[in-house]
C-alpha cells in the first residue's frame, strides 16, 4: 500500500533548499531550511520561545492582524468573503458549530455540487471548538472561541461534471503564499518548520503541514485530495483506505489569536487577545502579584504547552514536573496559577457566549442550545469560584460590544434568564446528589463518570460540587481532567444522515420526475405516462414522467387522489421522493407504459397549502413579537391544524400569543403576494443569509426561495397565491417542547373557523354548567 512520502516532495522545497528531518523527540517528519535544526519545534519538543521575543517587526491587535491577512491574500488575487455564523447547522446537517473555515463550504462546494463564492478566496471565520474547553486557561494557547483565517482554492480535473473545473493552485503555491505572509512581518524563514501531519475528516483525506514558528503552530495547510474507498491505495491514520479523487481542495487555517499573541510575545494568548477583560477581571477578583510572582508566572507560561490534557495522562503530575523544572514548590505554583487560569477561562468563555448569543443561539437541552447552556453554567461556576462579583450578563456584554454585535440587549436578557433558571435547577439537583452519594458511600467504587455527566446534563451540578457533597456522605468522586470535553462530546455532533436502503436498479435508472406543482400550485388535474411500477406488500409504487402530486417533505404531508386509465382507477394514498424520482403509492397497478389522468384531492391540497403558507406567516409574526433570535425548530402541517416549534429562551405568555395572532392576521389582511424564485445558492445566501434554511437545507446549485412578505425561506412546499387566501389565522395552543423551544399550534382558513366555533361551543357549555353568562 502507498504512503504519502511522495506527496510531501515539493518542487518549492527543493528550489528553496529545504531538508527533510525526523524529530528525535517525537518522531515526526518535518521540513526546514536550517541545516543545524534537530527538533521539529512544536511543544512539548520545544518551549514557546517567542514569549518576550516574538521576532516580528511589530505588535498587532486582533483587528490589525485580521486585516493584514485579508489584505495580503486579496493583493494576491483571492476574493475576500464575509464570515459565516458560528452555528454551522444553519447550512449543513452533520455538525452543530463552525469549527474551521472549510466548514463554510461543506458539503456543497467541496463535493463540487455548487461553485464557491470566490476561487480562490480568503476569510476570517469565527469558530468554536467545544473539545478544547478543558484546556482553556491551562495551556496558555487554547481558546474555545477563535477566528480561523483561511485561504482556499477549489480545483477539479477538466471535463468533470462539477460546478468548477481547472487548476487554481495547489501545494507549491500554497506553501509559497504561507511563507510570503510570514515574510510580511519580517520573520526569518530559517526558523519555520513544516511538520508532515496527514489530515482525515468527513470521508476525505490528504497530506498536510503544520507550520511552526518559535514553538507556536501558526498555520495548518491541508491538501484535500482523497476520498474513502475500501480499494484505495492509501491507508490513513484512521485505519481506512483512501483513493485519489478528481477534486483537490486547498484548506488552510491560520489562527488569528495565535498570530496576534505571537506578535505581542505576551506570557499567554489571553493577555494578547483579551487585555481589557483580563485586567478588569483581575481587579474585580482582587488578584495581584509581586514582581517575583509575575516573573515566575512568565517562566511557567513558556512551559504551559506541556499541560495539554489531550497529551498528558495526569494533569497534576505534569504540573509537578513543570514546578520541578522551575525549582519551585508544586503547591505554591498551583496556588499562583489556578486563579489566573480561571480568569483566562472566564474571559474566553464570555467571548464564546457572545458569539453564540450574538448569532442568536438560544439555550436549551439539545443541539447548539445545549452547548451554549453548558458554557454559560461553567462560566458562572468559574466566576463564583474566583470571586468575581460583576454580573455575568455584564461580562458577556463586554465581549459582545468588542465583537460589534448590535443585539446586546437580547444577549444580556438571555444571560440573565439563563442564570436565574440555573439557580433554580441547582436547588432541585442537590437533593439528587445526596441520594446518589448515599448509594456509593458503603462501596469501594467512586461515583461513576457517567453519573457525574448525567448530574451535569440534567441538573447543572458541577463535578466539584458533587465531590464536595459526596465527601460529606463518605462517598468518593474522581473527576476526569477532560470532564467538560466528555460532556461536550455527547452533544457536539449534528444529525446523522441515514444511509439509504438499496433500491431496485430500475429505480436508479429512471429519470427525475417533472414536478408540475411548482409551475401551477392551484391546478389539481394532469396527464402523465407510467414509466414503471414496483410491487409492494401493500400495493404498488408508480413512477410517472410528470406529476402534480406533492411528495411528503418539509413537514408537509403528501397529496392524495387518483390515477385513472380508460379501464381502471387506482387510489393514491402516499407520495414519496427518492433521488428526484417521485413514487406514488397506489392500491392497484395502472400498468407500465399506460397513459393516466391524475386527480388530486383538491380540498386536502388547499388545506395543506393554507397551513404551509400560514406556517411562514406565524413564523414571521413570532419574530416580530419575540425577537430576531426566533428560528424554526420544527414544523408539521396538517389538514385541520399545523404546528410550528420556535426557539425562545423563556415561556411564551398569553399576551405574546395574542400579539403573534394579531401580527399574523395583519399580514393576512395586507393580502401580499406569495412568490417563488430559483436563484443561485451563493446569491441567495449572500442576499438573505442562512436563515433561509430554517425548514431544511436543500441540495443543488439553484434553490427554490419562497417569499411571504418579509419572511424569506428555502422551501419546497405548496402555497397559496396571496396571504389573503388564508382568510384568517387562529392560534390554538402553545406549549414548551423542551427548554428553549416553544410550540405554536394554529389553524388557517376553514380550519380556523372550525376551531373558533369549537372554542365558542366549549365556552357556552362551561357557562351552562356554571350557570353564568358566557359574555362575562
XYZ file of C-alpha atoms in Angstrom:
776
model
C 0.000 0.000 0.000
C 1.278 3.510 -0.812
C 2.296 6.084 1.771
C 2.366 9.869 1.391
C 6.144 10.374 1.310
C 5.995 11.303 -2.355
C 3.201 13.814 -1.720
C 5.481 15.876 0.545
C 8.305 16.185 -2.009
C 7.528 19.706 -3.220
C 9.350 21.486 -6.033
C 9.215 24.588 -3.847
C 11.109 22.811 -1.044
C 13.783 21.640 -3.488
C 14.186 25.094 -5.025
C 14.412 26.807 -1.613
C 16.946 24.387 -0.130
C 14.735 22.616 2.432
C 15.828 19.367 4.116
C 13.517 16.623 5.413
C 14.286 15.551 9.017
C 12.879 13.229 11.655
C 12.427 14.740 15.109
C 14.372 12.597 17.639
C 11.928 13.622 20.389
C 8.507 12.842 18.851
C 9.416 11.015 15.627
C 7.585 13.444 13.348
C 8.947 14.178 9.874
C 9.424 17.863 9.111
C 10.974 20.217 6.556
C 13.402 23.036 7.399
C 15.864 25.438 5.796
C 18.049 25.316 8.929
C 20.864 22.782 8.430
C 21.540 22.703 12.193
C 17.974 22.110 13.365
C 17.252 18.771 15.023
C 13.849 19.177 16.747
C 10.524 19.783 14.995
C 9.873 22.936 17.036
C 6.440 22.053 18.399
C 5.716 21.685 22.159
C 6.496 19.590 24.100
C 9.622 19.050 21.985
C 10.439 22.765 22.361
C 9.013 25.529 24.547
C 7.349 28.784 23.457
C 10.490 30.756 22.567
C 8.542 33.670 21.070
C 7.319 34.796 24.523
C 9.097 38.122 25.210
C 10.898 37.685 21.869
C 8.392 37.377 19.001
C 10.794 38.234 16.181
C 8.189 40.247 14.247
C 8.506 43.819 13.091
C 5.706 44.983 15.405
C 2.888 44.084 17.779
C -0.626 43.738 16.339
C -4.157 43.737 17.742
C -6.761 41.236 16.611
C -8.339 43.639 14.136
C -4.965 44.728 12.757
C -3.769 41.149 12.274
C -7.040 40.141 10.609
C -6.719 42.985 8.124
C -3.071 42.105 7.415
C -4.109 38.579 6.460
C -7.102 39.524 4.331
C -5.204 42.345 2.599
C -2.234 40.076 1.812
C -4.372 37.447 0.139
C -6.626 39.995 -1.542
C -3.483 41.519 -3.030
C -2.585 38.021 -4.207
C -5.837 37.666 -6.186
C -8.015 35.993 -3.532
C -11.590 37.184 -3.119
C -12.306 38.405 0.396
C -15.621 36.993 1.662
C -17.702 37.703 4.744
C -17.603 35.172 7.603
C -20.445 32.714 8.229
C -22.299 32.277 11.582
C -20.808 30.129 14.363
C -23.920 27.899 14.158
C -22.935 25.667 11.230
C -26.186 23.707 11.475
C -27.871 26.593 9.669
C -26.416 25.463 6.347
C -25.389 21.842 6.993
C -26.976 18.957 8.880
C -23.980 16.919 10.049
C -22.456 19.318 12.614
C -23.619 21.914 15.117
C -20.896 24.558 15.421
C -18.419 26.011 12.939
C -15.004 24.608 13.837
C -12.943 25.628 10.802
C -13.208 27.913 7.800
C -13.652 24.924 5.468
C -16.979 24.245 7.248
C -18.339 27.236 5.286
C -18.023 25.271 2.058
C -19.083 21.794 3.108
C -20.723 19.805 1.739
C -22.000 21.579 -1.370
C -18.796 23.270 -2.590
C -16.240 20.644 -1.563
C -18.344 17.959 -3.272
C -18.446 20.010 -6.471
C -22.231 20.408 -6.391
C -22.055 24.211 -6.032
C -19.451 26.808 -7.019
C -17.559 28.616 -4.243
C -18.306 32.313 -3.589
C -14.783 33.021 -4.820
C -11.953 30.892 -6.227
C -9.503 31.373 -4.674
C -10.884 33.104 -1.599
C -9.853 34.312 1.856
C -11.964 34.556 5.009
C -11.523 35.139 8.729
C -14.108 32.757 10.184
C -15.256 32.813 13.846
C -15.181 29.257 15.207
C -15.996 27.414 18.421
C -14.337 24.132 19.382
C -16.000 22.614 22.406
C -13.433 19.819 22.624
C -10.833 22.380 23.767
C -12.880 23.515 26.767
C -10.790 21.687 29.409
C -7.528 23.120 28.053
C -8.688 26.748 28.074
C -6.702 28.771 30.605
C -4.224 25.978 31.309
C -2.002 25.582 28.235
C -1.652 29.292 27.589
C -2.638 28.799 23.942
C -6.082 27.162 23.810
C -9.215 29.203 23.240
C -12.673 27.795 22.734
C -13.707 30.740 20.559
C -11.303 31.800 17.835
C -11.111 33.109 14.303
C -9.606 30.845 11.686
C -8.102 32.877 8.909
C -8.095 30.703 5.828
C -7.260 30.863 2.150
C -8.936 28.252 -0.017
C -8.764 27.070 -3.601
C -11.066 24.560 -5.298
C -9.575 22.535 -8.145
C -11.121 19.868 -10.375
C -9.982 17.916 -13.407
C -11.008 19.407 -16.731
C -14.092 17.826 -18.236
C -15.598 16.736 -14.919
C -19.242 17.410 -14.179
C -18.665 19.750 -11.244
C -19.635 23.356 -10.566
C -15.973 24.338 -11.033
C -13.063 22.916 -13.017
C -9.401 23.553 -13.735
C -6.370 24.167 -11.518
C -6.378 27.327 -9.382
C -3.327 26.465 -7.271
C -2.022 23.515 -5.280
C 0.685 22.549 -2.790
C 3.714 24.504 -4.026
C 1.842 27.776 -4.441
C 0.094 27.286 -1.099
C 3.383 26.882 0.803
C 4.839 29.868 -1.047
C 1.812 32.001 -0.098
C 2.266 30.908 3.521
C 5.929 31.860 3.648
C 5.130 35.132 1.937
C 2.725 36.000 4.737
C 5.446 35.315 7.327
C 7.861 37.486 5.343
C 5.331 40.342 5.504
C 6.235 40.648 9.214
C 10.000 40.317 8.817
C 10.145 36.723 10.086
C 13.399 34.831 9.474
C 12.194 31.925 7.312
C 15.082 29.808 8.656
C 13.057 29.465 11.863
C 9.991 27.918 10.212
C 9.355 24.186 10.241
C 6.746 22.338 8.177
C 5.679 19.174 10.037
C 4.096 16.402 7.978
C 0.727 15.535 9.523
C -1.732 13.745 7.191
C -5.304 15.004 7.558
C -8.500 12.930 7.694
C -12.084 14.138 8.108
C -15.614 13.749 6.787
C -14.748 10.909 4.414
C -11.879 12.860 2.812
C -8.145 12.915 3.425
C -4.873 14.303 2.152
C -1.353 15.369 3.035
C -0.994 18.362 5.351
C 1.626 20.540 7.028
C 1.659 22.111 10.477
C 3.679 25.331 10.251
C 5.664 26.040 13.447
C 7.460 29.223 14.476
C 9.272 29.571 17.819
C 7.161 26.869 19.455
C 3.760 28.028 18.138
C 1.700 26.267 15.466
C 0.637 29.246 13.389
C -0.809 27.611 10.276
C -2.127 24.306 9.004
C -2.026 23.620 5.270
C -4.335 20.774 4.202
C -4.442 19.385 0.675
C -7.742 17.519 0.429
C -7.224 15.141 -2.466
C -8.596 11.720 -1.454
C -11.886 10.111 -0.572
C -12.640 6.965 1.400
C -12.515 3.853 -0.765
C -12.081 0.275 0.544
C -9.983 -0.462 -2.544
C -7.907 2.723 -2.270
C -4.112 2.801 -2.386
C -3.617 4.837 0.787
C -4.217 3.733 4.361
C -4.566 6.787 6.609
C -4.240 7.258 10.371
C -7.945 6.490 10.941
C -7.355 2.940 9.666
C -9.402 3.427 6.478
C -8.245 3.282 2.880
C -8.469 6.242 0.537
C -8.161 6.808 -3.194
C -7.234 9.901 -5.186
C -10.251 11.904 -6.359
C -10.732 14.257 -9.287
C -11.225 17.267 -6.993
C -8.448 18.920 -4.975
C -9.208 21.441 -2.268
C -6.688 23.713 -0.577
C -7.879 24.040 3.027
C -5.746 26.246 5.269
C -6.080 27.613 8.777
C -4.124 30.450 10.382
C -5.253 31.103 13.950
C -5.903 34.830 14.320
C -5.464 34.673 18.080
C -2.178 32.727 17.801
C -0.769 35.237 15.314
C -1.802 38.171 17.486
C -0.267 36.508 20.563
C 2.933 35.703 18.710
C 3.276 39.301 17.503
C 2.991 40.625 21.077
C 5.031 37.942 22.845
C 2.837 38.024 25.975
C 3.077 35.171 28.538
C -0.208 33.634 27.276
C -2.563 34.159 24.381
C -5.168 35.591 26.760
C -3.274 38.809 27.614
C -2.874 39.450 23.894
C -6.485 38.988 22.836
C -8.450 39.895 25.996
C -6.267 42.654 27.529
C -9.074 44.849 28.885
C -11.166 41.899 30.071
C -8.209 40.268 31.878
C -7.350 43.479 33.712
C -10.987 44.074 34.672
C -11.443 40.524 35.945
C -8.176 40.519 37.921
C -9.030 43.845 39.559
C -12.573 42.711 40.336
C -11.355 39.444 41.877
C -8.565 41.201 43.796
C -5.749 39.232 42.141
C -2.344 40.923 42.446
C 1.201 39.633 42.026
C 4.601 40.754 43.234
C 7.372 41.234 40.705
C 8.856 37.893 41.772
C 5.493 36.137 41.304
C 4.956 37.787 37.920
C 8.396 36.598 36.787
C 7.604 33.046 37.923
C 4.271 33.120 36.053
C 6.117 34.273 32.947
C 8.620 31.414 33.191
C 5.831 28.880 33.789
C 3.897 30.149 30.769
C 6.735 29.137 28.425
C 6.289 25.552 29.629
C 2.492 25.525 29.733
C 2.356 23.768 26.365
C 3.183 20.596 28.319
C -0.208 20.768 30.079
C -2.335 19.813 27.071
C -4.942 17.438 28.526
C -5.095 15.575 25.216
C -1.390 14.668 25.574
C -0.902 14.066 29.319
C -2.270 11.178 31.343
C -2.126 13.020 34.668
C -2.526 16.793 34.704
C -1.343 17.208 38.311
C 1.760 15.146 37.586
C 2.512 17.310 34.539
C 2.164 20.419 36.711
C 4.590 18.953 39.261
C 7.133 18.294 36.516
C 6.947 21.940 35.467
C 7.388 23.008 39.109
C 10.480 20.802 39.405
C 11.879 22.282 36.179
C 11.331 25.784 37.592
C 12.735 24.808 41.010
C 9.609 25.827 42.953
C 7.129 24.062 45.212
C 4.312 22.477 43.195
C 1.589 23.591 45.617
C 2.847 27.166 45.522
C 2.839 27.125 41.709
C -0.690 25.700 41.648
C -1.967 28.316 44.126
C -0.443 31.011 41.962
C -1.687 29.744 38.596
C -5.190 28.343 39.265
C -6.915 31.716 39.921
C -5.285 33.114 36.792
C -6.368 30.098 34.780
C -9.940 30.690 35.952
C -9.683 34.361 34.921
C -8.403 33.373 31.488
C -11.199 30.817 31.068
C -13.887 33.332 32.110
C -12.655 35.838 29.512
C -12.594 33.169 26.805
C -15.964 31.652 27.748
C -17.623 35.082 27.797
C -16.373 35.678 24.270
C -17.701 32.251 23.269
C -21.108 33.128 24.740
C -21.067 36.488 22.964
C -20.545 34.687 19.642
C -23.276 32.140 20.426
C -25.921 34.566 21.656
C -24.869 37.255 19.171
C -25.601 34.736 16.413
C -28.905 34.102 18.247
C -28.366 30.579 19.547
C -30.979 30.011 22.272
C -30.035 27.946 25.374
C -31.838 24.603 25.528
C -31.306 20.926 26.312
C -30.318 19.862 22.788
C -28.006 20.831 19.949
C -26.260 24.180 19.866
C -28.592 25.374 22.625
C -27.243 22.706 24.976
C -23.642 23.631 24.195
C -24.402 27.296 24.924
C -26.047 26.323 28.212
C -23.062 24.183 29.182
C -20.598 27.014 28.540
C -22.746 29.518 30.435
C -23.109 27.297 33.503
C -19.412 26.513 33.583
C -18.616 30.215 33.267
C -20.957 31.078 36.135
C -19.238 28.465 38.281
C -15.782 29.869 37.471
C -16.949 33.430 38.168
C -18.206 32.389 41.597
C -15.118 30.309 42.395
C -12.592 33.029 41.630
C -14.627 35.680 43.467
C -15.796 37.942 40.628
C -18.848 39.925 41.736
C -19.710 41.534 38.382
C -22.944 40.130 36.862
C -22.324 37.551 34.163
C -24.505 39.395 31.637
C -22.225 42.422 32.069
C -19.120 40.318 31.397
C -20.611 38.757 28.265
C -21.770 42.186 27.095
C -18.192 43.480 27.279
C -17.168 40.869 24.722
C -20.294 41.361 22.607
C -19.523 45.076 22.357
C -15.980 44.309 21.275
C -17.228 41.906 18.614
C -19.616 44.549 17.269
C -22.938 42.798 17.886
C -25.958 45.085 17.713
C -28.359 42.812 19.650
C -26.658 43.349 23.004
C -29.905 43.904 24.908
C -31.103 40.488 23.768
C -27.766 38.912 24.749
C -27.964 40.335 28.271
C -31.586 39.266 28.652
C -30.755 35.708 27.570
C -27.849 35.507 30.045
C -29.906 36.888 32.952
C -32.776 34.474 32.252
C -30.436 31.501 31.987
C -28.588 32.363 35.226
C -31.920 32.583 37.060
C -33.043 29.214 35.697
C -29.648 27.711 36.574
C -30.047 28.682 40.241
C -33.468 27.026 40.335
C -32.075 23.879 38.708
C -29.214 23.729 41.223
C -31.606 23.791 44.159
C -33.505 20.821 42.739
C -30.376 18.913 41.758
C -28.625 18.940 45.115
C -31.193 16.531 46.523
C -30.355 14.010 43.785
C -26.619 14.354 44.552
C -27.154 13.418 48.203
C -29.222 10.390 47.205
C -26.508 9.239 44.808
C -23.734 9.831 47.340
C -25.561 7.713 49.897
C -25.793 4.856 47.347
C -21.999 4.789 46.872
C -20.977 5.651 50.462
C -20.830 1.991 51.503
C -18.972 0.786 48.398
C -15.326 0.878 47.369
C -16.263 2.345 43.996
C -16.265 6.080 43.237
C -19.352 7.693 41.754
C -19.122 6.728 38.028
C -18.219 9.353 35.462
C -21.474 8.635 33.601
C -23.396 9.617 36.740
C -21.364 12.846 37.014
C -22.187 13.686 33.397
C -25.876 12.913 33.947
C -25.964 15.178 37.030
C -24.375 17.934 34.977
C -26.637 17.336 31.977
C -29.900 17.109 33.884
C -29.309 19.354 36.878
C -26.325 21.555 36.037
C -24.376 20.276 39.064
C -20.634 20.861 38.610
C -18.425 17.826 39.364
C -16.525 19.549 42.167
C -19.862 20.290 43.865
C -20.730 16.594 43.563
C -17.330 15.751 45.085
C -17.906 18.140 47.984
C -21.365 16.758 48.845
C -20.235 13.172 48.293
C -17.340 13.680 50.704
C -19.809 14.768 53.388
C -21.671 11.472 52.839
C -18.494 9.376 52.794
C -18.502 8.662 49.050
C -15.587 9.125 46.630
C -15.592 11.065 43.363
C -12.826 11.033 40.717
C -13.335 13.840 38.221
C -11.622 13.252 34.830
C -9.310 16.061 33.680
C -11.278 16.224 30.426
C -14.716 16.152 32.075
C -16.221 19.051 30.116
C -14.843 17.693 26.870
C -16.614 14.398 27.609
C -19.865 16.276 28.227
C -19.491 18.276 25.025
C -18.734 15.125 23.040
C -22.208 13.811 23.907
C -23.795 16.815 22.229
C -21.246 18.141 19.726
C -22.443 16.162 16.698
C -25.053 17.044 14.136
C -27.848 14.926 12.851
C -26.571 11.692 11.380
C -27.619 11.275 7.795
C -29.385 7.952 7.446
C -27.884 5.606 4.924
C -30.397 4.986 2.146
C -31.515 1.432 1.697
C -30.614 -0.200 -1.565
C -33.203 0.433 -4.223
C -34.105 -1.543 -7.261
C -31.683 -0.937 -10.131
C -34.707 0.010 -12.221
C -35.419 2.944 -9.904
C -31.815 4.149 -10.062
C -32.003 4.183 -13.868
C -35.210 6.224 -14.072
C -35.121 9.952 -14.931
C -36.107 12.566 -12.356
C -39.839 13.242 -12.284
C -41.005 16.550 -13.728
C -42.779 18.173 -10.758
C -45.662 20.192 -12.192
C -46.815 21.595 -8.839
C -44.040 24.179 -8.966
C -45.470 25.588 -12.208
C -49.097 25.848 -11.051
C -49.907 25.105 -7.418
C -53.646 25.697 -7.908
C -54.021 23.004 -10.534
C -55.342 19.615 -9.370
C -55.564 17.627 -12.629
C -52.843 16.464 -15.013
C -51.896 13.801 -17.538
C -48.818 11.563 -17.485
C -47.215 8.350 -18.682
C -46.424 5.464 -16.324
C -42.670 4.837 -16.552
C -42.531 1.909 -14.136
C -44.475 0.076 -11.427
C -42.944 -1.532 -8.332
C -44.911 -4.197 -6.499
C -45.070 -3.666 -2.730
C -46.690 -5.665 0.066
C -49.467 -3.098 0.464
C -49.902 -2.005 -3.134
C -47.693 -0.546 -5.837
C -45.227 2.320 -6.212
C -45.959 4.043 -9.510
C -43.423 6.271 -11.273
C -44.721 8.839 -13.779
C -42.860 11.035 -16.224
C -44.503 14.064 -14.578
C -46.772 14.668 -11.604
C -48.903 17.196 -9.811
C -48.835 15.115 -6.585
C -46.712 16.699 -3.860
C -44.456 14.130 -2.097
C -44.132 14.263 1.686
C -41.400 16.670 2.750
C -40.610 19.753 4.800
C -43.267 18.848 7.355
C -45.996 18.807 4.686
C -47.946 15.544 4.225
C -48.317 14.152 0.710
C -51.200 14.774 -1.631
C -53.858 12.093 -2.094
C -56.061 11.396 -5.097
C -56.423 9.003 -8.038
C -54.703 7.848 -11.214
C -57.065 6.745 -13.998
C -56.698 4.964 -17.300
C -59.577 4.193 -19.684
C -60.040 0.869 -17.906
C -59.175 1.387 -14.232
C -58.775 3.899 -11.427
C -56.333 3.462 -8.534
C -56.212 5.411 -5.282
C -53.028 7.350 -4.425
C -52.568 7.066 -0.644
C -48.961 8.185 -0.206
C -46.318 10.023 -2.233
C -42.561 9.940 -1.552
C -39.494 11.152 -3.434
C -36.191 9.300 -3.846
C -33.247 10.999 -5.600
C -35.606 13.124 -7.675
C -37.922 10.242 -8.619
C -41.470 10.591 -7.228
C -43.123 7.361 -6.052
C -46.923 7.231 -5.896
C -48.199 4.511 -3.533
C -51.414 3.126 -5.007
C -53.876 0.334 -4.220
C -53.507 -1.172 -7.686
C -51.369 -1.369 -10.834
C -52.343 1.130 -13.566
C -49.939 -0.616 -15.998
C -46.443 0.300 -17.116
C -46.497 2.446 -20.261
C -50.148 3.452 -19.761
C -51.398 6.996 -20.242
C -53.049 8.167 -16.977
C -55.087 11.102 -15.752
C -54.178 12.293 -12.256
C -56.780 13.854 -9.987
C -55.755 15.343 -6.627
C -57.973 15.543 -3.570
C -58.485 19.274 -4.116
C -59.806 20.071 -0.639
C -56.864 18.314 1.034
C -54.373 20.164 -1.212
C -55.979 23.570 -0.459
C -55.946 22.969 3.297
C -52.296 21.901 3.227
C -51.382 24.908 1.080
C -53.061 27.252 3.536
C -51.344 25.685 6.527
C -47.930 25.702 4.863
C -48.250 29.371 3.989
C -49.654 30.071 7.456
C -46.508 28.493 8.936
C -44.443 31.187 7.224
C -46.860 33.855 8.434
C -46.826 32.662 12.058
C -43.020 32.371 11.998
C -42.776 35.943 10.761
C -45.199 37.120 13.456
C -43.271 35.276 16.199
C -40.046 37.015 15.187
C -41.790 40.382 15.133
C -43.153 39.871 18.662
C -40.438 37.828 20.418
C -37.302 38.969 18.596
C -34.969 38.088 15.734
C -33.471 35.196 17.704
C -36.623 33.166 16.963
C -35.958 30.372 14.491
C -37.910 27.390 13.314
C -37.003 24.263 15.268
C -39.581 22.015 13.608
C -42.930 22.157 11.843
C -45.766 19.896 10.790
C -48.623 20.903 8.525
C -51.911 19.040 8.782
C -55.416 19.132 7.382
C -57.150 20.597 10.446
C -54.219 22.438 12.061
C -50.465 22.935 11.948
C -47.711 23.414 14.462
C -44.529 25.441 14.466
C -41.728 24.915 17.014
C -39.642 28.035 17.584
C -36.528 28.794 19.621
C -37.104 31.149 22.546
C -35.341 31.466 25.890
C -38.498 31.939 28.019
C -42.113 30.766 28.113
C -44.493 32.417 25.653
C -47.070 34.378 27.621
C -50.751 34.829 26.843
C -50.002 38.419 25.846
C -47.334 37.128 23.431
C -49.846 34.715 21.877
C -52.361 37.478 21.318
C -49.685 39.717 19.797
C -48.459 36.953 17.465
C -52.007 36.256 16.295
C -52.636 39.963 15.741
C -49.454 40.445 13.670
C -50.181 37.280 11.657
C -53.659 38.460 10.723
C -52.383 41.912 9.822
C -50.197 40.212 7.201
C -53.220 38.204 6.028
C -55.267 41.399 5.618
C -52.456 43.066 3.678
C -53.005 40.325 1.050
C -49.374 40.317 -0.079
C -48.217 38.057 -2.909
C -46.548 34.733 -2.118
C -43.725 34.470 -4.632
C -41.229 31.787 -5.618
C -37.868 32.040 -7.396
C -34.886 29.791 -8.178
C -31.709 31.830 -7.540
C -28.132 30.565 -7.432
C -27.333 29.228 -3.926
C -24.445 31.662 -3.348
C -26.531 34.637 -4.484
C -29.409 33.621 -2.194
C -27.140 33.112 0.812
C -25.429 36.431 0.158
C -28.735 38.325 -0.047
C -30.753 36.605 2.685
C -28.251 34.842 4.950
C -28.571 31.360 6.414
C -31.971 31.952 7.970
C -33.069 30.730 4.544
C -32.627 27.170 5.743
C -34.902 27.129 8.777
C -37.111 24.493 7.182
C -34.225 22.352 5.914
C -31.179 22.513 3.670
C -31.903 21.688 0.016
C -29.222 20.305 -2.300
C -28.261 21.762 -5.642
C -26.693 24.786 -7.268
C -30.045 26.607 -7.563
C -32.560 26.579 -4.700
C -36.254 27.412 -4.530
C -36.971 30.548 -2.474
C -40.467 31.352 -1.194
C -41.221 34.901 -0.032
C -44.224 35.648 2.163
C -43.944 39.325 2.987
C -40.570 39.761 4.670
C -40.336 36.046 5.506
C -37.905 34.509 3.023
C -37.015 30.807 3.151
C -35.732 27.994 1.016
C -38.883 25.936 0.761
C -40.133 23.104 -1.414
C -43.773 23.159 -0.272
C -47.009 24.269 -1.914
C -48.526 27.654 -1.096
C -51.482 29.905 -1.737
C -51.042 32.788 -4.178
C -51.643 35.618 -1.676
C -51.789 35.844 2.118
C -55.424 36.950 1.852
C -56.246 33.448 0.618
C -55.680 32.245 4.184
C -58.810 34.062 5.352
C -57.650 34.122 8.966
C -55.057 32.570 11.290
C -56.110 31.334 14.730
C -53.567 30.338 17.401
C -55.000 27.343 19.230
C -52.343 26.449 21.781
C -48.780 26.974 22.942
C -46.628 24.639 24.989
C -42.940 24.073 25.771
C -41.448 21.232 23.733
C -38.216 21.411 25.727
C -36.129 24.136 27.338
C -35.564 26.810 24.723
C -38.188 25.535 22.252
C -41.855 26.610 22.280
C -44.639 25.102 20.171
C -47.309 27.190 18.472
C -50.406 25.302 17.271
C -52.629 27.155 14.804
C -55.201 26.833 12.047
C -55.948 28.807 8.889
C -58.920 29.275 6.567
C -61.885 26.960 7.096
C -59.912 25.099 9.766
C -59.514 28.347 11.743
C -63.258 28.972 11.575
C -63.984 25.427 12.731
C -61.546 25.794 15.624
C -63.135 29.094 16.648
C -66.613 27.502 16.680
C -65.255 24.615 18.749
C -63.841 27.025 21.342
C -67.108 29.002 21.451
C -69.132 25.836 21.958
C -66.845 24.768 24.798
C -67.252 28.211 26.382
C -71.041 28.072 26.178
C -71.108 24.529 27.568
C -68.958 25.617 30.527
C -71.138 28.680 31.090
C -74.232 26.478 31.167
C -72.695 24.167 33.759
C -71.598 27.108 35.908
C -74.882 28.984 35.350
C -73.124 32.176 34.216
C -73.445 34.418 31.172
C -70.729 33.390 28.633
C -70.238 37.053 27.759
C -68.953 37.597 31.294
